[in-house]
GROMACS .gro file of C-alpha atoms in nm:
model
  298
    1MET     CA    1   8.068   4.275   3.009
    2ASN     CA    2   8.090   3.903   3.077
    3SER     CA    3   8.353   3.637   3.029
    4THR     CA    4   8.278   3.427   2.722
    5TRP     CA    5   8.379   3.114   2.916
    6ASP     CA    6   8.349   3.038   3.287
    7TYR     CA    7   8.647   2.797   3.280
    8TYR     CA    8   8.979   2.786   3.096
    9PRO     CA    9   9.255   2.521   3.110
   10ALA     CA   10   9.594   2.620   3.249
   11SER     CA   11   9.734   2.580   2.897
   12ALA     CA   12   9.514   2.862   2.763
   13SER     CA   13   9.701   3.136   2.577
   14LYS     CA   14   9.392   3.353   2.520
   15VAL     CA   15   9.076   3.454   2.702
   16SER     CA   16   8.770   3.626   2.562
   17VAL     CA   17   8.497   3.858   2.684
   18THR     CA   18   8.169   3.981   2.543
   19LEU     CA   19   8.072   4.347   2.569
   20HIS     CA   20   7.708   4.453   2.560
   21SER     CA   21   7.568   4.793   2.472
   22GLU     CA   22   7.267   4.957   2.312
   23SER     CA   23   7.505   5.183   2.122
   24VAL     CA   24   7.730   5.037   1.854
   25SER     CA   25   7.953   5.346   1.868
   26VAL     CA   26   8.048   5.266   2.228
   27LEU     CA   27   8.157   4.916   2.134
   28ALA     CA   28   8.339   5.023   1.819
   29GLY     CA   29   8.513   5.323   1.968
   30ASP     CA   30   8.867   5.350   2.099
   31GLY     CA   31   8.963   5.372   2.464
   32HIS     CA   32   8.897   5.011   2.569
   33VAL     CA   33   9.183   4.888   2.789
   34PHE     CA   34   9.183   4.525   2.905
   35THR     CA   35   9.392   4.381   3.189
   36ILE     CA   36   9.393   4.064   3.402
   37VAL     CA   37   9.335   4.091   3.775
   38ASP     CA   38   9.357   3.836   4.057
   39ASP     CA   39   8.998   3.791   4.173
   40SER     CA   40   9.089   3.756   4.540
   41THR     CA   41   9.331   4.052   4.570
   42ARG     CA   42   9.210   4.259   4.272
   43LYS     CA   43   9.575   4.318   4.184
   44THR     CA   44   9.662   4.361   3.818
   45ILE     CA   45   9.864   4.079   3.662
   46GLY     CA   46  10.098   4.183   3.380
   47ASN     CA   47  10.035   4.460   3.131
   48ARG     CA   48   9.734   4.541   2.916
   49LEU     CA   49   9.608   4.257   2.697
   50GLU     CA   50   9.635   4.261   2.321
   51ALA     CA   51   9.312   4.206   2.131
   52VAL     CA   52   9.372   3.945   1.859
   53TYR     CA   53   9.010   3.913   1.745
   54SER     CA   54   8.705   4.136   1.766
   55LYS     CA   55   8.357   4.109   1.616
   56ILE     CA   56   8.043   4.318   1.666
   57THR     CA   57   7.699   4.162   1.617
   58ASN     CA   58   7.345   4.297   1.649
   59GLY     CA   59   7.144   4.072   1.882
   60ASP     CA   60   6.795   4.077   2.029
   61ARG     CA   61   6.906   4.277   2.330
   62GLY     CA   62   7.130   4.529   2.155
   63TYR     CA   63   7.483   4.509   2.023
   64GLU     CA   64   7.752   4.265   2.133
   65ARG     CA   65   8.126   4.275   2.078
   66CYS     CA   66   8.324   3.956   2.129
   67VAL     CA   67   8.690   4.031   2.201
   68GLU     CA   68   8.960   3.764   2.213
   69LEU     CA   69   9.261   3.865   2.420
   70ARG     CA   70   9.612   3.722   2.417
   71LEU     CA   71   9.754   3.644   2.762
   72ASN     CA   72  10.099   3.784   2.835
   73GLU     CA   73  10.179   3.492   3.065
   74LYS     CA   74  10.039   3.155   3.164
   75LEU     CA   75   9.797   3.170   3.455
   76GLU     CA   76   9.809   2.928   3.745
   77SER     CA   77   9.486   2.764   3.855
   78GLY     CA   78   9.258   3.004   4.037
   79LYS     CA   79   8.997   3.275   3.986
   80TYR     CA   80   9.072   3.580   3.775
   81GLY     CA   81   8.895   3.869   3.613
   82VAL     CA   82   8.926   4.065   3.293
   83LYS     CA   83   8.912   4.434   3.384
   84LEU     CA   84   8.790   4.677   3.122
   85THR     CA   85   8.869   5.045   3.162
   86TYR     CA   86   8.690   5.268   2.912
   87ASN     CA   87   8.815   5.620   2.846
   88ASP     CA   88   9.007   5.614   3.177
   89CYS     CA   89   8.690   5.626   3.388
   90ASP     CA   90   8.434   5.348   3.351
   91THR     CA   91   8.553   5.010   3.483
   92LEU     CA   92   8.395   4.667   3.443
   93THR     CA   93   8.525   4.326   3.551
   94SER     CA   94   8.417   3.979   3.441
   95VAL     CA   95   8.530   3.672   3.636
   96PHE     CA   96   8.655   3.336   3.509
   97GLN     CA   97   8.843   3.039   3.651
   98VAL     CA   98   9.163   2.868   3.534
   99VAL     CA   99   9.175   2.495   3.611
  100ASN     CA  100   9.461   2.244   3.631
  101SER     CA  101   9.428   1.872   3.553
  102LYS     CA  102   9.235   1.814   3.876
  103GLY     CA  103   9.006   2.105   3.788
  104VAL     CA  104   8.944   1.963   3.441
  105ARG     CA  105   8.817   1.645   3.605
  106ALA     CA  106   8.590   1.860   3.821
  107VAL     CA  107   8.453   2.026   3.506
  108LYS     CA  108   8.386   1.682   3.361
  109ASP     CA  109   8.208   1.590   3.685
  110LYS     CA  110   7.975   1.886   3.630
  111ILE     CA  111   7.872   1.723   3.302
  112SER     CA  112   7.817   1.391   3.478
  113ASP     CA  113   7.608   1.560   3.749
  114TYR     CA  114   7.388   1.723   3.486
  115PHE     CA  115   7.310   1.397   3.313
  116SER     CA  116   7.254   1.218   3.642
  117SER     CA  117   6.986   1.471   3.730
  118LYS     CA  118   6.827   1.454   3.384
  119ASN     CA  119   6.806   1.076   3.346
  120GLY     CA  120   6.431   1.074   3.394
  121LEU     CA  121   6.358   1.370   3.167
  122ARG     CA  122   6.304   1.241   2.815
  123ASN     CA  123   6.218   1.585   2.681
  124ASP     CA  124   6.547   1.747   2.787
  125THR     CA  125   6.717   1.856   2.464
  126VAL     CA  126   7.076   1.852   2.593
  127ALA     CA  127   7.045   1.514   2.763
  128CYS     CA  128   6.887   1.373   2.448
  129ASN     CA  129   7.151   1.516   2.216
  130VAL     CA  130   7.470   1.410   2.400
  131TYR     CA  131   7.564   1.045   2.376
  132SER     CA  132   7.919   1.047   2.518
  133TYR     CA  133   8.186   1.276   2.665
  134GLY     CA  134   8.533   1.242   2.812
  135ILE     CA  135   8.869   1.409   2.870
  136VAL     CA  136   9.105   1.397   2.571
  137SER     CA  137   9.450   1.547   2.508
  138GLY     CA  138   9.507   1.625   2.874
  139ASP     CA  139   9.278   1.922   2.927
  140SER     CA  140   9.021   1.910   2.647
  141ILE     CA  141   8.676   1.758   2.698
  142GLU     CA  142   8.522   1.598   2.390
  143VAL     CA  143   8.143   1.604   2.373
  144ASP     CA  144   7.980   1.381   2.111
  145LEU     CA  145   7.649   1.517   1.986
  146ARG     CA  146   7.381   1.348   1.780
  147HIS     CA  147   7.318   1.687   1.615
  148ASP     CA  148   7.609   1.930   1.614
  149SER     CA  149   7.510   2.292   1.547
  150PRO     CA  150   7.589   2.638   1.690
  151ARG     CA  151   7.253   2.635   1.870
  152MET     CA  152   7.317   2.294   2.027
  153ARG     CA  153   7.668   2.396   2.135
  154ASP     CA  154   7.540   2.719   2.290
  155LEU     CA  155   7.265   2.527   2.467
  156PHE     CA  156   7.517   2.282   2.615
  157CYS     CA  157   7.744   2.563   2.738
  158ARG     CA  158   7.450   2.751   2.886
  159GLU     CA  159   7.279   2.455   3.054
  160VAL     CA  160   7.573   2.230   3.148
  161VAL     CA  161   7.915   2.395   3.164
  162SER     CA  162   8.099   2.680   2.990
  163TYR     CA  163   8.458   2.563   2.929
  164SER     CA  164   8.685   2.699   2.658
  165ALA     CA  165   8.847   2.362   2.583
  166LEU     CA  166   8.526   2.180   2.489
  167LYS     CA  167   8.556   1.992   2.158
  168PHE     CA  168   8.224   1.909   1.995
  169THR     CA  169   8.173   1.638   1.737
  170GLY     CA  170   7.860   1.515   1.563
  171GLN     CA  171   7.647   1.519   1.253
  172VAL     CA  172   7.587   1.869   1.117
  173GLN     CA  173   7.331   1.805   0.842
  174PRO     CA  174   7.075   1.523   0.803
  175CYS     CA  175   7.174   1.249   0.559
  176VAL     CA  176   6.955   1.119   0.279
  177TYR     CA  177   6.895   0.746   0.258
  178GLY     CA  178   6.914   0.651  -0.109
  179GLY     CA  179   6.909   0.273  -0.082
  180PRO     CA  180   6.623   0.037  -0.163
  181VAL     CA  181   6.322   0.023   0.069
  182VAL     CA  182   6.272  -0.353   0.096
  183SER     CA  183   6.062  -0.499   0.377
  184ASP     CA  184   6.040  -0.863   0.265
  185THR     CA  185   6.301  -1.054   0.065
  186LEU     CA  186   6.481  -1.391   0.070
  187GLY     CA  187   6.258  -1.505   0.355
  188ILE     CA  188   6.360  -1.206   0.571
  189SER     CA  189   6.108  -0.938   0.666
  190MET     CA  190   6.081  -0.651   0.910
  191THR     CA  191   5.765  -0.489   1.047
  192THR     CA  192   5.667  -0.242   1.318
  193LEU     CA  193   5.423  -0.356   1.587
  194ASP     CA  194   5.173  -0.098   1.460
  195GLU     CA  195   5.134   0.061   1.119
  196ILE     CA  196   5.017   0.400   1.251
  197TYR     CA  197   5.137   0.591   1.561
  198PRO     CA  198   5.015   0.912   1.728
  199ASP     CA  199   5.213   1.234   1.695
  200THR     CA  200   5.333   1.198   2.055
  201VAL     CA  201   5.523   0.872   2.000
  202GLY     CA  202   5.884   0.865   2.120
  203GLU     CA  203   5.997   0.515   2.022
  204ILE     CA  204   5.892   0.245   1.781
  205ARG     CA  205   5.897  -0.129   1.846
  206PHE     CA  206   5.981  -0.336   1.541
  207VAL     CA  207   6.031  -0.705   1.464
  208LEU     CA  208   6.291  -0.875   1.245
  209HIS     CA  209   6.159  -1.207   1.110
  210ASN     CA  210   6.364  -1.495   0.970
  211ASN     CA  211   6.148  -1.729   0.764
  212SER     CA  212   6.441  -1.851   0.557
  213ARG     CA  213   6.643  -2.170   0.592
  214LYS     CA  214   6.960  -1.984   0.692
  215THR     CA  215   7.078  -1.819   1.012
  216LEU     CA  216   7.042  -1.440   0.992
  217CYS     CA  217   7.310  -1.207   1.132
  218TYR     CA  218   7.239  -0.854   1.251
  219GLY     CA  219   7.374  -0.589   1.488
  220THR     CA  220   7.230  -0.321   1.714
  221PRO     CA  221   7.260  -0.019   1.476
  222TYR     CA  222   6.951   0.104   1.294
  223LYS     CA  223   6.840   0.422   1.120
  224VAL     CA  224   6.505   0.600   1.107
  225ALA     CA  225   6.420   0.820   0.810
  226ARG     CA  226   6.125   1.045   0.726
  227ASN     CA  227   5.985   1.099   0.377
  228VAL     CA  228   6.034   1.466   0.292
  229ASP     CA  229   5.942   1.568  -0.063
  230GLY     CA  230   6.010   1.220  -0.191
  231LYS     CA  231   6.346   1.180  -0.012
  232TRP     CA  232   6.414   0.967   0.294
  233MET     CA  233   6.578   1.214   0.536
  234GLU     CA  234   6.750   1.039   0.825
  235LEU     CA  235   6.682   1.152   1.180
  236TYR     CA  236   6.969   1.262   1.403
  237GLN     CA  237   7.057   0.953   1.603
  238GLY     CA  238   7.425   0.860   1.625
  239GLY     CA  239   7.570   0.711   1.939
  240VAL     CA  240   7.657   0.365   1.802
  241TRP     CA  241   7.998   0.268   1.933
  242ASN     CA  242   8.014  -0.089   1.805
  243MET     CA  243   7.817  -0.344   1.609
  244PRO     CA  244   7.787  -0.663   1.815
  245LEU     CA  245   7.681  -0.971   1.623
  246PHE     CA  246   7.344  -1.131   1.698
  247LEU     CA  247   7.185  -1.430   1.531
  248ILE     CA  248   6.829  -1.532   1.446
  249ALA     CA  249   6.779  -1.901   1.382
  250PRO     CA  250   6.602  -2.009   1.060
  251GLY     CA  251   6.251  -2.143   1.028
  252GLY     CA  252   6.027  -1.864   1.159
  253CYS     CA  253   6.224  -1.716   1.448
  254SER     CA  254   6.211  -1.342   1.516
  255GLU     CA  255   6.355  -1.067   1.735
  256VAL     CA  256   6.182  -0.759   1.877
  257MET     CA  257   6.380  -0.431   1.895
  258THR     CA  258   6.318  -0.065   1.979
  259ALA     CA  259   6.400   0.241   1.769
  260LYS     CA  260   6.419   0.578   1.946
  261LEU     CA  261   6.305   0.890   1.762
  262PHE     CA  262   6.489   1.146   1.984
  263ARG     CA  263   6.204   1.393   1.955
  264PRO     CA  264   6.378   1.693   2.124
  265ILE     CA  265   6.638   1.711   1.844
  266ASN     CA  266   6.433   1.588   1.547
  267ASP     CA  267   6.139   1.726   1.355
  268ILE     CA  268   5.890   1.449   1.429
  269GLY     CA  269   5.553   1.520   1.273
  270PRO     CA  270   5.284   1.352   1.068
  271GLY     CA  271   5.423   1.161   0.772
  272GLU     CA  272   5.572   0.840   0.639
  273TYR     CA  273   5.877   0.684   0.803
  274ILE     CA  274   6.105   0.384   0.765
  275ILE     CA  275   6.335   0.198   1.000
  276TYR     CA  276   6.618   0.016   0.828
  277LYS     CA  277   6.910  -0.193   0.943
  278ASP     CA  278   7.194  -0.396   0.798
  279VAL     CA  279   7.160  -0.778   0.785
  280TYR     CA  280   7.326  -1.076   0.617
  281PHE     CA  281   7.316  -1.454   0.621
  282ASP     CA  282   7.572  -1.643   0.829
  283GLY     CA  283   7.879  -1.698   0.615
  284GLY     CA  284   7.780  -1.436   0.358
  285LYS     CA  285   7.893  -1.109   0.516
  286GLU     CA  286   7.995  -0.969   0.178
  287ASP     CA  287   7.634  -0.997   0.058
  288ARG     CA  288   7.477  -0.782   0.329
  289TRP     CA  289   7.174  -0.563   0.261
  290ASN     CA  290   6.930  -0.327   0.433
  291ILE     CA  291   6.591  -0.456   0.544
  292CYS     CA  292   6.321  -0.195   0.618
  293ALA     CA  293   5.999  -0.151   0.810
  294ARG     CA  294   5.747   0.121   0.724
  295PHE     CA  295   5.520   0.313   0.960
  296SER     CA  296   5.319   0.633   0.969
  297ILE     CA  297   5.269   0.907   1.225
  298LYS     CA  298   4.933   1.085   1.223
   0.00000   0.00000   0.00000
């Protein structure tokens, strides 16, 4: 048996544990009694816990039963255990920690420490997928993901921190770009530095050219999409907080930018790709359009 979460906020009204067994009958049978104990004194706190949710699944290493238990009273910050007594003889205990507001900040610091140590590792999936995090609503920690999925959430909890009040946000499914693929129009064009890149490439340099007689306005956001069965499927990117305004003077001026592919969270393989971004002429914001640059990976 193990605690589903290593940390809970002091406001928690429930805790959960996961039971493991090779026999489904053991997990499904009666006789499971759950109580809370103080980890330092091993004294029981309150009465037996009421199970409000239970689910049995068949995993790679046998059967698992996740049990959610309602607390009879609020727990002060400290270390506790859920004690399981089965058929009045077998006893197991799993440990967890309840944190106050100061402890929540310490949990957030664990996230910061992880990313500080992973700054130089471009192939780290978690570090690549998370683009922001912070404490919200007092004791919740919001984690913004480029790709939000059960696998990515489990990976974060396993590699970074296991906290019951994590709130994940992010894109769940890839979007399809259905707009026009225009690389040269009205004196504006966009190209990549190379037309073909190796299958190991992690970022693409591209150039926005202004050969018109007007000042061109653009921001930092961009999207990369891959041609899959005739559809332009956008990569998981996210992470754009704002759209600062930049200008390119008329008459042949240009600007070089970099598009990241975020390989650890995207299916980057041989194929046709586009980078596209939103632009407009100064004074004509209502007539904005997407300009694109094509490239291939082989």
